[in-house]
Short mmCIF file of C-alpha atoms in Angstrom, two decimals:
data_model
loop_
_atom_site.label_atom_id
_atom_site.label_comp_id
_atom_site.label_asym_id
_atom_site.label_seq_id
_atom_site.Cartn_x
_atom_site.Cartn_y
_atom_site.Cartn_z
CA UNK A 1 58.97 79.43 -49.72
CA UNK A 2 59.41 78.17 -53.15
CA UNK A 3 60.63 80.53 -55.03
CA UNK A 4 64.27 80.34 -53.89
CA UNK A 5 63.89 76.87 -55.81
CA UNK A 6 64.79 76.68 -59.60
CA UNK A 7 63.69 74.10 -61.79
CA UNK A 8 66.82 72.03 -61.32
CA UNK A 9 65.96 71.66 -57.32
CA UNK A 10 62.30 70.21 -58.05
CA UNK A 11 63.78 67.92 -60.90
CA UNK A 12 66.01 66.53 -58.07
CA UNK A 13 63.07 66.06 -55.85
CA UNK A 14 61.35 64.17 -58.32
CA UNK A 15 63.68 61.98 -59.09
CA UNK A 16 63.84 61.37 -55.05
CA UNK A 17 60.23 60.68 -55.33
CA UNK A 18 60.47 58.36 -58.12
CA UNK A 19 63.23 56.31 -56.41
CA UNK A 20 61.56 56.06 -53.42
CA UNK A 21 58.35 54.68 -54.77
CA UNK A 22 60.44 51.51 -56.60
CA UNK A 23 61.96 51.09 -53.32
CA UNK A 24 60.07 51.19 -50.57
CA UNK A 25 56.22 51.86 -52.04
CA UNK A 26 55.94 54.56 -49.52
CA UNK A 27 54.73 57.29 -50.94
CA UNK A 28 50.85 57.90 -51.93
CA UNK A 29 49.36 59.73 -54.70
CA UNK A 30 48.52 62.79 -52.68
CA UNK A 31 51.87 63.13 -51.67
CA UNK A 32 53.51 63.18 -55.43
CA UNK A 33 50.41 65.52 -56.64
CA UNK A 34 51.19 67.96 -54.21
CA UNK A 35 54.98 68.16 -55.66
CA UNK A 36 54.16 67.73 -59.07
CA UNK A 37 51.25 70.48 -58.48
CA UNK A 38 53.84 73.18 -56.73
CA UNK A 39 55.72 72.40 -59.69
CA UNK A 40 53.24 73.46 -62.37
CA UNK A 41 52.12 76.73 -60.58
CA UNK A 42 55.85 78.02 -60.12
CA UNK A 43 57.01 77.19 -63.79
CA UNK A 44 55.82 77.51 -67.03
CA UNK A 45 55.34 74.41 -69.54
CA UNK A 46 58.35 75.52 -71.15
CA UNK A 47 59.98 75.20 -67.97
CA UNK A 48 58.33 71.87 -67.02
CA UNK A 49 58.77 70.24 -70.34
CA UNK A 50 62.55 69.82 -69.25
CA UNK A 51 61.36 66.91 -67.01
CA UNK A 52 60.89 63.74 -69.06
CA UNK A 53 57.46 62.38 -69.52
CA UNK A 54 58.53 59.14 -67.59
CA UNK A 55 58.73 60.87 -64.00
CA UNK A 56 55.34 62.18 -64.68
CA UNK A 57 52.10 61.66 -62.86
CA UNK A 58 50.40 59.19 -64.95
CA UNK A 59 53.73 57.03 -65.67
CA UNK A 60 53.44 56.89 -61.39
CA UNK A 61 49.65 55.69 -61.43
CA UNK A 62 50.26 53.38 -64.09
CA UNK A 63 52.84 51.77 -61.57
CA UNK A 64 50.18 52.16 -58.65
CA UNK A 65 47.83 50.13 -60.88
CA UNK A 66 49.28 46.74 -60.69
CA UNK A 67 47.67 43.70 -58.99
CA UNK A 68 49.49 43.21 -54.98
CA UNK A 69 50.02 39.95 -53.76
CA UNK A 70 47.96 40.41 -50.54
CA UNK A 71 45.18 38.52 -51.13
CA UNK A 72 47.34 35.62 -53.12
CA UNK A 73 49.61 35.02 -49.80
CA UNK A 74 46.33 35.41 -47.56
CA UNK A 75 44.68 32.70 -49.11
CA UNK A 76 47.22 30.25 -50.02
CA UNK A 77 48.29 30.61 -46.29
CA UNK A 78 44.67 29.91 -45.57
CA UNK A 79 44.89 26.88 -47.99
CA UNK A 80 47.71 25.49 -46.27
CA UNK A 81 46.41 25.83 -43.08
CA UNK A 82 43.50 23.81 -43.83
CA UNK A 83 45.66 20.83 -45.48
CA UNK A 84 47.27 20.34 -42.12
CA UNK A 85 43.99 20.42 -39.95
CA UNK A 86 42.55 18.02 -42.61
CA UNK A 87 46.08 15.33 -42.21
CA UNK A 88 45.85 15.65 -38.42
CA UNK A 89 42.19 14.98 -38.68
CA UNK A 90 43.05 11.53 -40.36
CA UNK A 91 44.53 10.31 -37.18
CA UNK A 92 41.66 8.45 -35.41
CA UNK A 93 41.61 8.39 -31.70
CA UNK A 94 42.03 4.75 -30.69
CA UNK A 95 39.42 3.30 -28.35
CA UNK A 96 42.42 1.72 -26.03
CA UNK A 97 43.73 3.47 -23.37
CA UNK A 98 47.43 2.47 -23.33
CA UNK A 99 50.41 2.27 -25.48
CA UNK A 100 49.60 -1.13 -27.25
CA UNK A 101 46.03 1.04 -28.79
CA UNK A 102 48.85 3.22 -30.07
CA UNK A 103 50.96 0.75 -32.19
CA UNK A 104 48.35 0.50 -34.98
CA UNK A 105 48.48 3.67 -35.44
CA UNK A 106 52.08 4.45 -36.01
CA UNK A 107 52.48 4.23 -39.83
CA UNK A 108 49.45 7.41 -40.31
CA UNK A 109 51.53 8.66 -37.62
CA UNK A 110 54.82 8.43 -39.76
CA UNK A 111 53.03 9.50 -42.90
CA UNK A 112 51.57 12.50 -41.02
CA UNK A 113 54.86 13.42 -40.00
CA UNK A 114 56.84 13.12 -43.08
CA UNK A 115 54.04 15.06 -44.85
CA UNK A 116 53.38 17.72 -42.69
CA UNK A 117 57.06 18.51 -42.77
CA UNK A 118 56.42 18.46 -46.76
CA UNK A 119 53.71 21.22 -46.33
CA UNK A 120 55.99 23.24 -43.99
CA UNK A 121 58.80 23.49 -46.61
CA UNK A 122 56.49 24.58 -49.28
CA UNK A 123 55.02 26.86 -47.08
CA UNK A 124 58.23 28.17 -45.91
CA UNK A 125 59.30 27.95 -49.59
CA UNK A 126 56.29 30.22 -50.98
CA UNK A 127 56.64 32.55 -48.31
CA UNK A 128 59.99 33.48 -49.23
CA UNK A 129 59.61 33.26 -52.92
CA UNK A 130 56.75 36.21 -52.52
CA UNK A 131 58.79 38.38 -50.57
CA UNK A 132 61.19 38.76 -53.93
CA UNK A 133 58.32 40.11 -55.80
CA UNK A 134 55.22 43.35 -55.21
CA UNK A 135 53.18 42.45 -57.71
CA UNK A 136 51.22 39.72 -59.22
CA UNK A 137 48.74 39.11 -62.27
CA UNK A 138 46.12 36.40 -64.36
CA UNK A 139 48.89 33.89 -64.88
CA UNK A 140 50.81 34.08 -61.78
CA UNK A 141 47.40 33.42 -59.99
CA UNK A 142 46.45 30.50 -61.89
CA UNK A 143 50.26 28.70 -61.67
CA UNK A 144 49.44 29.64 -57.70
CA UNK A 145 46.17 27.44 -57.68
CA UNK A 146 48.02 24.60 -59.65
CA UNK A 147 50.26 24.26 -56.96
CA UNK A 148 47.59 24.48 -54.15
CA UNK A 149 45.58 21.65 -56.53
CA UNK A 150 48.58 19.44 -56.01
CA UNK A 151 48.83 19.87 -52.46
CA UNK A 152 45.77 20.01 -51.64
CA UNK A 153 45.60 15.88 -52.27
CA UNK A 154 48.40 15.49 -49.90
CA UNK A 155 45.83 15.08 -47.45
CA UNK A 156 44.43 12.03 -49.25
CA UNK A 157 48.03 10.00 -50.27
CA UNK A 158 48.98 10.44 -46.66
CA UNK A 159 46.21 8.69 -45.06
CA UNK A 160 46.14 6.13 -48.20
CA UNK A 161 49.71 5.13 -47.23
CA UNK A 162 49.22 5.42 -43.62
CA UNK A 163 46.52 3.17 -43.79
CA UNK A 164 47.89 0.31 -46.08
CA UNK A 165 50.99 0.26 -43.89
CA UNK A 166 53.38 1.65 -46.80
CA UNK A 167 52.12 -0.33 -49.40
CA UNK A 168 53.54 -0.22 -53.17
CA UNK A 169 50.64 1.38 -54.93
CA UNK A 170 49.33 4.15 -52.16
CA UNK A 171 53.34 4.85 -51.97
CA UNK A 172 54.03 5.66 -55.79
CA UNK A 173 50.83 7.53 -55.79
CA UNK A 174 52.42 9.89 -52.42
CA UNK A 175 55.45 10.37 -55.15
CA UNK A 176 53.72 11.04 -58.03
CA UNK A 177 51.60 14.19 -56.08
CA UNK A 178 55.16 15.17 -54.57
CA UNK A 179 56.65 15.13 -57.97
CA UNK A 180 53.82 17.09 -59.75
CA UNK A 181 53.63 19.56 -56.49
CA UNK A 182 57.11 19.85 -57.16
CA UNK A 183 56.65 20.80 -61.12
CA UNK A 184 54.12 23.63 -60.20
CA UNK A 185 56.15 25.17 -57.80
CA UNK A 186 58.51 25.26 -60.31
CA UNK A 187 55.99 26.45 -62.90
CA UNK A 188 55.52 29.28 -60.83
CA UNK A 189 58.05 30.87 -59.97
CA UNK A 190 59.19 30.57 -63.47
CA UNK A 191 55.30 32.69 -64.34
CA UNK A 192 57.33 35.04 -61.28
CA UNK A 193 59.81 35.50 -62.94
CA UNK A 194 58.33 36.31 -66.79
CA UNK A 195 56.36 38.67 -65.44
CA UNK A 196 59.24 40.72 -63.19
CA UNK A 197 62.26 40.30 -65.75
CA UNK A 198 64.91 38.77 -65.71
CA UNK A 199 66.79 41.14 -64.27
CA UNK A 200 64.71 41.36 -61.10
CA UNK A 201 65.37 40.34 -57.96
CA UNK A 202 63.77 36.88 -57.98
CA UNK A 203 65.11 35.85 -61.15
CA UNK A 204 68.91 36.79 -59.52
CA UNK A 205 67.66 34.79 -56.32
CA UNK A 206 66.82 31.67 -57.50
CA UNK A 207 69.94 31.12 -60.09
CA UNK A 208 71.78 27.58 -59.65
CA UNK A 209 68.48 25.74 -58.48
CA UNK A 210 70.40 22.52 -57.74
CA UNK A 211 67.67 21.45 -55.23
CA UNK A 212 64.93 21.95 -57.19
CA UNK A 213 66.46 19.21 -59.87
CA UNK A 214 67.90 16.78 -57.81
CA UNK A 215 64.66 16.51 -55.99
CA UNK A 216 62.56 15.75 -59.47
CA UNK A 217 65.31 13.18 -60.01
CA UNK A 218 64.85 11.44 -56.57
CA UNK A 219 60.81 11.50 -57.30
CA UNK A 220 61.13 10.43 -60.50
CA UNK A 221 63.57 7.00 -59.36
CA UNK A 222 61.32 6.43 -56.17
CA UNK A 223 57.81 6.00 -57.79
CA UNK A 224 58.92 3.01 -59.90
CA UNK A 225 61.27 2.00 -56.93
CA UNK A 226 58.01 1.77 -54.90
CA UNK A 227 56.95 -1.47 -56.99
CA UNK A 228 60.41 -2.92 -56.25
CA UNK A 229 60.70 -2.16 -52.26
CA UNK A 230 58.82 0.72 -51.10
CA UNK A 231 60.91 1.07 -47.83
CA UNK A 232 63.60 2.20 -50.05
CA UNK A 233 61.15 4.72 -52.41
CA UNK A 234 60.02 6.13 -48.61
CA UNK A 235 63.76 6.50 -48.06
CA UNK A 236 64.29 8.65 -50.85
CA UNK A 237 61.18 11.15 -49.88
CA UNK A 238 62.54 11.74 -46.77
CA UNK A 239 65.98 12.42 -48.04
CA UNK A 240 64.40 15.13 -50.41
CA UNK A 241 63.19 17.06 -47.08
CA UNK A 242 65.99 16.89 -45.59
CA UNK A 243 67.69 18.35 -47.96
CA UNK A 244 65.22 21.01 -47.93
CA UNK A 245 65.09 21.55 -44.17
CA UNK A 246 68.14 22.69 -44.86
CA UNK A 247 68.23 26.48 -45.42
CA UNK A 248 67.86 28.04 -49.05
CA UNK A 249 68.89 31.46 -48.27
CA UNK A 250 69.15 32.69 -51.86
CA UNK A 251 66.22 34.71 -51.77
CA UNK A 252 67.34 36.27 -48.37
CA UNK A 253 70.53 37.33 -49.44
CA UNK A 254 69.49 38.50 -52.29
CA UNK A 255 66.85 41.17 -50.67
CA UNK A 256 69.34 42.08 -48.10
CA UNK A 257 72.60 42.80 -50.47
#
């Protein structure tokens, strides 16, 4: 049945291949060597070399070959998961049995809250930022651990706070983790993006990161505000989530358009 195809038809079909492999990752290797094999037992080389060299089979496996970002989103989702059973975990059970046992409890209550809503946004945050890229490598997974290093001690500054009822010193110290969290997120998605171009889709995504600045600025005033009135640096971390709770939808835009 192929030999009412000329070369010209099979170029075409290549090319289909080709495109549908950036887009979708769809298509195996078996599938493109049985094209590219029909190919070389109906022509001759002379025939074939018309086709450049970058639609060829190895210029496809080389593609295959790059590191996925399976196991990077598994296990920071299984890091995550494991910083909010440790925070909840903080929260003794009080040996009263009505609301008055409660009341001591309320500021690891408030600290659990405003950080678990912290670990939801980066959660929510990472999610989206790994759905703009397919492939990761050395440095991206490294710049992926700094971040999970940094909020990883959430746990810790939460019950710290909690505990010393919002003092000055356990507050600044809750900033100062935000504010280097913050920096490694940053720090990777900039890795992201050196390693996809900047012409990919990430890099186009995450242009005008207003958020991201104004929220190092807000860290940066609230740690040494803490020494002054630490109501007021607590004030300022919970304005930062809300103004993430609020919905980035660069990224999603971005994939859809």
């Amino acid at each position: 049945m192929y030999e009412s195809l000329n070369i010209n038809d099979f170029r075409h079909i290549l090319y289909i291949i080709r495109d549908n492999h950036k887009k979708h990752d769809s298509l195996t290797h078996k599938q493109i060597r049985v094209y590219l094999n029909c190919m070389r037992e109906l022509w001759s080389s002379e025939e074939m070399s018309c086709i450049p060299d970058s639609y060829s089979l190895p210029s496809i496996k080389k593609r295959n070959a790059y590191m996925g970002k399976g196991r990077l989103e598994a296990f920071s989702d299984g890091v995550i998961a494991i910083i909010i059973t440790i925070m909840v975990l903080e929260i003794k059970v009080p040996h009263g049995f009505d609301l008055a046992a409660l009341r001591p409890l309320l500021p690891v209550f408030l600290s659990y809250v405003l950080s678990f809503i912290y670990i939801g946004i980066y959660w929510n945050n990472h999610h989206h930022l790994l759905q703009a890229v397919r492939h990761v490598n050395g440095r991206i997974l490294w710049a992926n651990l700094h971040l999970l290093f940094w909020l990883s001690l959430i746990p810790f500054v939460t019950g710290w706070m909690g505990e010393n009822h919002f003092a000055a010193m356990p507050v600044a110290l809750y900033g100062t983790v935000l504010l280097l969290a913050a920096i490694a997120y940053f720090i990777l998605t900039r890795t992201l993006i050196s390693y996809h171009g900047k012409d990919s889709t990430l890099a186009i995504a995450v242009t005008g990161n207003f958020k991201e600045k104004i929220s190092v600025v807000f860290y940066a005033v609230a740690i040494p505000l803490a020494f002054v009135n630490s109501w007021l640096a607590c004030a300022l971390y919970v304005l930062v989530a809300i103004i993430w709770l609020i919905p980035d939808r660069r990224i999603e835009k971005t994939l859809t358009s």
